[in-house]
Amino acid sequence: MSQRTSFYKFISEEQRSHPFSSGKLTGLLLEVLAACKRIAYLTGNGQLSSQAMGAADSENVQGEQQKKLDILSNELFIESTQWCGYLSGMASEEMDHCLPVPDVYPRGKYLITFDPLDGSSNIDINVSVGTIFSILEMPDGETSVEDRHFLQSGVKQVCAGYCLYGTSTMLVLTTGRGVNGFTLDRSTGDFVLTQPDMKIPDYSNEYSINQSYSRHWEPPVKRYIDECLAGEAGPLGKNYNMRWVASMVADVHRLLSRGGIFMYPMDARMAAKGQGGKLRLLYEANPMSFIVEQAGGVASTGNQRIMEINPTSLHQRVPVIIGSKNEVNRVVDYHRQAAAECA
Ligand code: P6P
């Protein structure tokens, strides 16, 4: 029987290979995974969990209608992690401000940002959703935990990951030494290593964007998509396929698995509202960018590397253009050419 590597075995071996590792990150990740398993159970029950389905009568700080499962998943994530002693605080898409770990629990060196149930608009139609998380270190010498402590650029991330609740439940994780994929074995409750050392192909013929907003796009994005649509007779010399799940975790997992480019770019609607984009920097763009870069891809706003943005607010939104190196770099180059023409 082939030797299966459980997540605990994998992360323990990773820990042993770090000479100064204390085991605190391992301890925190085990509780993050416990939260994901509980959320997987909830989402897996679907319409059978009638009290969990449908809209809550509330909006989050983003002004988005919350689903009952958004709120439940947020509560589960907090409950599973706040006691462990490795965290000082957490910030979530579903909470206006950060949540310091209550005084009844010991505090630790890490901070975590998370989107407990990304793509939740898909829950009622039984399409994949996911949890995204990013782990930072609490700045030295600070005793209180405030929003400002989470405003760290993406290059400061210690770890990032997502759990995809799809036909199977998959965890994809990076600690800065490559990307590894694990599948939940529902018979044992273990996450088992199934996709070691994930790499994104440099080239792709698959793009992912919400085409219904094309009239609002900026010229460099429109130029790239028009070239994709032109197919092999066009300047890119190949035919493209288009996929849009409207669940970032599912769309990013696809490009991690077989290449591609995912774009939620800046557009005229957002500019008119003074928004920096649709997706949130701290708990969507940064963790996905860390994962994509560690898998050999590129993660840009079109004008700068996402992980080099210095955050100014907890729920800051940014444009996201991530995936296969050569595809993303082409879009970045089109942004550069457009800027030069305006200069
Ligand atoms: P649209 C889900 O709400 C989300 O934040 C991402 O997961 C997803 O990629 C995007 O928004 C979908 O946006 O405008 O197509 O509904």
XYZ file of C-alpha atoms and ligand atoms in Angstrom:
359
model
C 0.000 0.000 0.000
C 1.542 3.365 -1.035
C 2.651 5.534 1.895
C 0.031 8.285 2.311
C 1.281 11.566 3.730
C -1.194 13.177 6.065
C -1.106 16.948 6.518
C 0.196 16.470 10.064
C 3.101 14.287 8.807
C 3.833 16.777 6.006
C 3.822 19.894 8.197
C 5.780 18.119 10.957
C 8.526 17.236 8.452
C 8.432 20.808 7.128
C 8.784 22.041 10.701
C 11.780 19.777 11.391
C 13.497 21.140 8.274
C 13.276 24.698 9.703
C 16.082 24.777 12.320
C 14.462 27.509 14.398
C 10.866 26.387 14.059
C 8.939 26.472 17.316
C 5.938 24.446 16.180
C 3.602 27.390 16.777
C 2.665 27.737 13.092
C 1.976 23.989 12.954
C -0.256 24.320 15.985
C -2.179 27.205 14.436
C -2.580 25.476 11.071
C -4.037 22.370 12.696
C -6.790 24.534 14.185
C -7.342 26.373 10.888
C -7.825 22.976 9.257
C -10.265 21.983 12.019
C -12.300 25.082 11.121
C -12.191 24.199 7.424
C -13.379 20.643 8.124
C -16.346 22.039 10.089
C -17.173 24.468 7.269
C -16.822 21.635 4.743
C -19.388 19.646 6.714
C -21.801 22.605 6.789
C -21.501 23.407 3.083
C -21.626 19.675 2.245
C -25.033 19.345 3.872
C -26.423 21.986 1.489
C -30.193 22.252 1.554
C -30.356 19.681 4.347
C -29.068 22.425 6.674
C -32.080 24.621 6.078
C -31.172 26.868 9.011
C -27.813 27.480 7.355
C -29.047 28.210 3.854
C -30.353 31.408 2.360
C -29.763 35.055 3.137
C -29.215 36.462 6.584
C -31.011 39.711 7.321
C -27.722 41.601 7.487
C -24.995 43.156 5.342
C -21.248 43.020 5.891
C -18.935 46.012 5.943
C -18.685 45.671 2.166
C -22.421 46.377 1.911
C -22.920 42.826 0.628
C -25.942 40.750 1.622
C -24.632 38.108 4.039
C -25.632 34.474 3.767
C -26.377 32.563 6.937
C -23.426 30.340 6.066
C -21.151 33.408 5.799
C -21.924 34.253 9.407
C -21.814 30.636 10.609
C -18.476 30.014 8.859
C -17.037 33.177 10.371
C -18.135 32.095 13.844
C -16.760 28.580 13.324
C -13.384 29.951 12.211
C -13.137 32.203 15.278
C -14.278 29.459 17.675
C -11.779 26.947 16.251
C -8.736 29.210 16.414
C -9.063 31.888 19.115
C -8.225 29.556 22.054
C -5.039 27.949 20.604
C -2.500 30.391 22.082
C -0.712 31.026 18.754
C -2.846 33.995 17.663
C -3.088 37.567 18.911
C -5.947 38.561 16.665
C -7.909 37.994 13.484
C -9.531 40.035 10.712
C -12.318 38.782 8.465
C -14.332 39.905 5.464
C -17.385 39.490 7.689
C -16.224 41.797 10.507
C -15.915 45.597 10.351
C -12.810 45.633 12.560
C -10.223 43.153 13.774
C -10.996 40.809 16.658
C -8.292 40.623 19.340
C -8.086 37.179 20.973
C -10.194 37.450 24.164
C -8.261 37.883 27.408
C -9.471 34.487 28.669
C -7.105 32.863 26.146
C -3.318 33.143 25.842
C -2.115 35.239 22.913
C 0.584 34.252 20.434
C 2.865 35.634 17.738
C 0.519 35.389 14.752
C -2.285 37.375 13.173
C -4.697 35.832 10.673
C -6.900 37.397 7.999
C -9.553 35.314 6.314
C -12.558 35.202 4.036
C -14.531 32.430 5.730
C -16.740 31.617 2.763
C -15.617 33.167 -0.491
C -18.068 32.906 -3.369
C -20.998 32.467 -1.012
C -23.414 33.754 -3.657
C -22.911 30.286 -5.177
C -24.127 28.379 -2.119
C -27.806 28.352 -3.102
C -26.945 26.949 -6.555
C -24.577 24.257 -5.230
C -21.428 25.625 -6.890
C -17.991 25.414 -5.216
C -17.108 27.911 -2.492
C -14.009 28.246 -0.330
C -12.169 29.646 2.678
C -9.101 31.848 2.100
C -6.596 32.680 4.849
C -3.345 34.573 5.323
C -1.031 34.433 8.350
C 1.127 37.389 9.431
C 3.313 38.005 12.469
C 2.227 40.410 15.181
C 4.625 43.392 15.120
C 7.175 43.222 17.970
C 6.609 45.206 21.124
C 2.873 45.730 20.615
C 0.514 44.802 23.444
C -2.881 45.872 22.071
C -4.227 44.420 18.795
C -5.630 46.982 16.393
C -6.601 47.152 12.702
C -3.315 48.903 11.916
C -1.330 45.816 12.921
C -2.887 43.897 10.004
C -1.867 46.535 7.447
C 1.240 44.643 6.308
C 2.266 44.143 2.683
C 1.832 40.684 1.156
C 5.567 39.979 1.226
C 5.269 39.815 5.024
C 2.957 36.785 4.889
C 4.273 33.740 6.774
C 1.715 31.375 5.281
C -1.300 31.491 2.956
C -3.845 28.944 1.924
C -7.340 28.138 0.818
C -9.783 25.326 1.344
C -11.983 24.560 -1.672
C -15.362 22.962 -0.916
C -15.977 21.356 -4.284
C -16.617 17.833 -5.558
C -13.855 17.039 -3.080
C -12.566 19.225 -0.247
C -9.031 20.417 -0.997
C -6.530 22.413 1.014
C -3.809 24.299 -0.901
C -1.056 25.849 1.210
C 2.255 27.690 1.018
C 4.695 28.622 3.795
C 7.082 30.190 1.312
C 8.654 26.911 0.160
C 6.427 25.984 -2.778
C 2.750 25.029 -2.919
C 1.181 21.744 -1.876
C -2.356 20.380 -2.304
C -4.170 18.077 0.123
C -7.489 16.255 -0.248
C -9.802 15.585 2.695
C -10.225 11.851 3.230
C -13.770 11.844 4.541
C -13.365 8.309 5.924
C -10.560 9.340 8.300
C -10.920 13.125 8.569
C -7.291 13.560 7.435
C -6.118 15.965 4.756
C -3.837 13.776 2.586
C -1.062 15.118 0.309
C -2.366 14.584 -3.239
C -0.778 17.409 -5.297
C 2.814 17.961 -4.076
C 4.823 20.904 -5.386
C 2.114 22.483 -7.573
C 3.457 24.516 -10.508
C 1.548 26.841 -12.861
C 2.475 26.417 -16.564
C 4.057 29.622 -17.947
C 1.691 29.621 -20.935
C -2.042 29.008 -21.102
C -4.995 29.330 -23.424
C -7.624 29.783 -20.732
C -8.765 33.126 -19.325
C -11.131 33.822 -16.462
C -12.994 37.137 -16.223
C -16.594 38.312 -15.831
C -17.153 39.225 -19.499
C -20.447 41.027 -18.725
C -18.451 44.025 -17.474
C -16.396 44.405 -20.674
C -17.874 47.829 -21.484
C -16.355 49.130 -18.220
C -12.843 47.707 -18.678
C -9.718 49.789 -19.071
C -8.012 49.629 -22.522
C -5.153 47.200 -21.626
C -7.612 44.569 -20.357
C -9.929 45.042 -23.325
C -6.939 44.751 -25.691
C -5.849 41.428 -24.138
C -9.333 39.883 -24.097
C -10.000 41.028 -27.686
C -6.754 39.283 -28.692
C -7.843 36.113 -26.877
C -11.189 36.266 -28.712
C -9.376 36.716 -32.048
C -8.023 33.191 -31.614
C -5.345 31.613 -33.798
C -5.947 34.181 -36.560
C -5.194 36.967 -34.100
C -1.917 38.337 -32.642
C -1.703 35.639 -29.955
C -1.838 32.880 -32.584
C -3.922 30.457 -30.548
C -7.541 29.809 -29.619
C -8.571 30.550 -26.034
C -11.169 29.043 -23.710
C -13.055 31.089 -21.091
C -14.143 29.992 -17.605
C -15.821 32.089 -14.858
C -17.129 30.296 -11.755
C -17.638 33.560 -9.793
C -15.882 31.882 -6.887
C -12.283 33.058 -6.715
C -11.110 29.925 -4.894
C -12.470 27.682 -7.662
C -11.128 29.887 -10.472
C -7.672 30.154 -8.905
C -7.555 26.424 -8.143
C -8.200 25.712 -11.812
C -5.298 27.879 -12.966
C -3.044 26.338 -10.312
C -3.993 22.899 -11.626
C -3.736 23.529 -15.398
C -2.618 27.106 -16.019
C -4.616 30.178 -16.917
C -5.129 33.828 -16.086
C -7.710 35.120 -13.597
C -8.699 38.764 -13.792
C -10.889 40.973 -11.699
C -9.486 44.237 -13.055
C -10.187 47.838 -12.213
C -13.147 49.224 -14.164
C -15.105 52.446 -14.642
C -17.839 51.408 -12.181
C -15.377 51.044 -9.330
C -13.493 54.212 -10.273
C -16.816 56.087 -10.145
C -17.396 54.727 -6.613
C -13.840 55.532 -5.532
C -13.103 51.806 -5.053
C -9.691 50.349 -5.817
C -11.190 47.209 -7.354
C -13.616 44.402 -6.360
C -11.450 41.909 -4.496
C -10.052 42.590 -1.048
C -6.299 42.890 -0.597
C -5.692 41.398 2.844
C -7.792 38.210 2.684
C -8.262 37.528 -1.037
C -5.607 39.135 -3.244
C -2.562 38.769 -0.965
C -3.002 35.105 0.028
C -3.846 34.077 -3.548
C -0.866 36.085 -4.845
C 1.503 34.380 -2.387
C 0.252 30.965 -3.526
C 0.383 31.838 -7.244
C 3.917 33.318 -7.018
C 5.147 30.309 -5.032
C 3.777 28.089 -7.824
C 5.771 30.034 -10.445
C 3.024 32.416 -11.555
C 2.690 36.217 -11.479
C 0.294 38.352 -9.403
C -0.214 41.987 -10.413
C -2.752 44.791 -10.283
C -1.693 45.504 -13.870
C 0.452 48.350 -12.610
C 2.287 46.795 -9.650
C 3.058 43.526 -7.872
C 0.119 42.875 -5.529
C 2.339 41.652 -2.695
C 4.233 44.950 -2.636
C 1.149 47.104 -1.975
C 1.300 48.840 1.390
C -2.246 48.424 2.757
C -4.082 51.538 3.961
C -7.257 49.916 5.304
C -8.500 46.523 6.493
C -11.007 46.005 3.646
C -9.043 47.724 0.896
C -9.910 46.555 -2.612
C -7.401 46.101 -5.451
C -7.413 45.003 -9.090
C -6.312 41.356 -9.479
C -4.554 39.895 -12.543
C -2.919 36.584 -11.587
C -1.843 33.281 -13.110
C 0.451 31.942 -15.832
C 3.603 34.056 -16.059
C 3.550 34.814 -19.787
C -0.165 35.657 -19.874
C -0.062 37.990 -16.862
C 3.176 39.641 -18.016
C 1.524 40.381 -21.365
C -1.359 42.192 -19.632
C 1.134 44.046 -17.412
C 3.035 45.106 -20.528
C -0.183 46.394 -22.105
C -0.764 48.476 -18.953
C 2.783 49.813 -19.239
C 2.287 50.722 -22.913
C -1.030 52.452 -22.136
C 0.613 54.476 -19.337
C 3.473 55.497 -21.654
C 0.980 56.696 -24.277
C -0.703 58.871 -21.646
C 2.601 60.264 -20.324
P -18.909 38.804 -9.791
C -17.229 36.272 -4.761
O -18.245 37.166 -4.323
C -16.046 37.125 -5.212
O -15.584 37.888 -4.145
C -14.958 36.225 -5.790
O -14.888 34.991 -5.174
C -15.360 36.089 -7.246
O -14.249 35.871 -8.104
C -16.016 37.435 -7.543
O -16.460 37.980 -6.294
C -17.219 37.290 -8.462
O -17.659 38.604 -8.794
O -18.935 40.309 -10.027
O -18.608 38.028 -11.045
O -20.098 38.285 -9.053
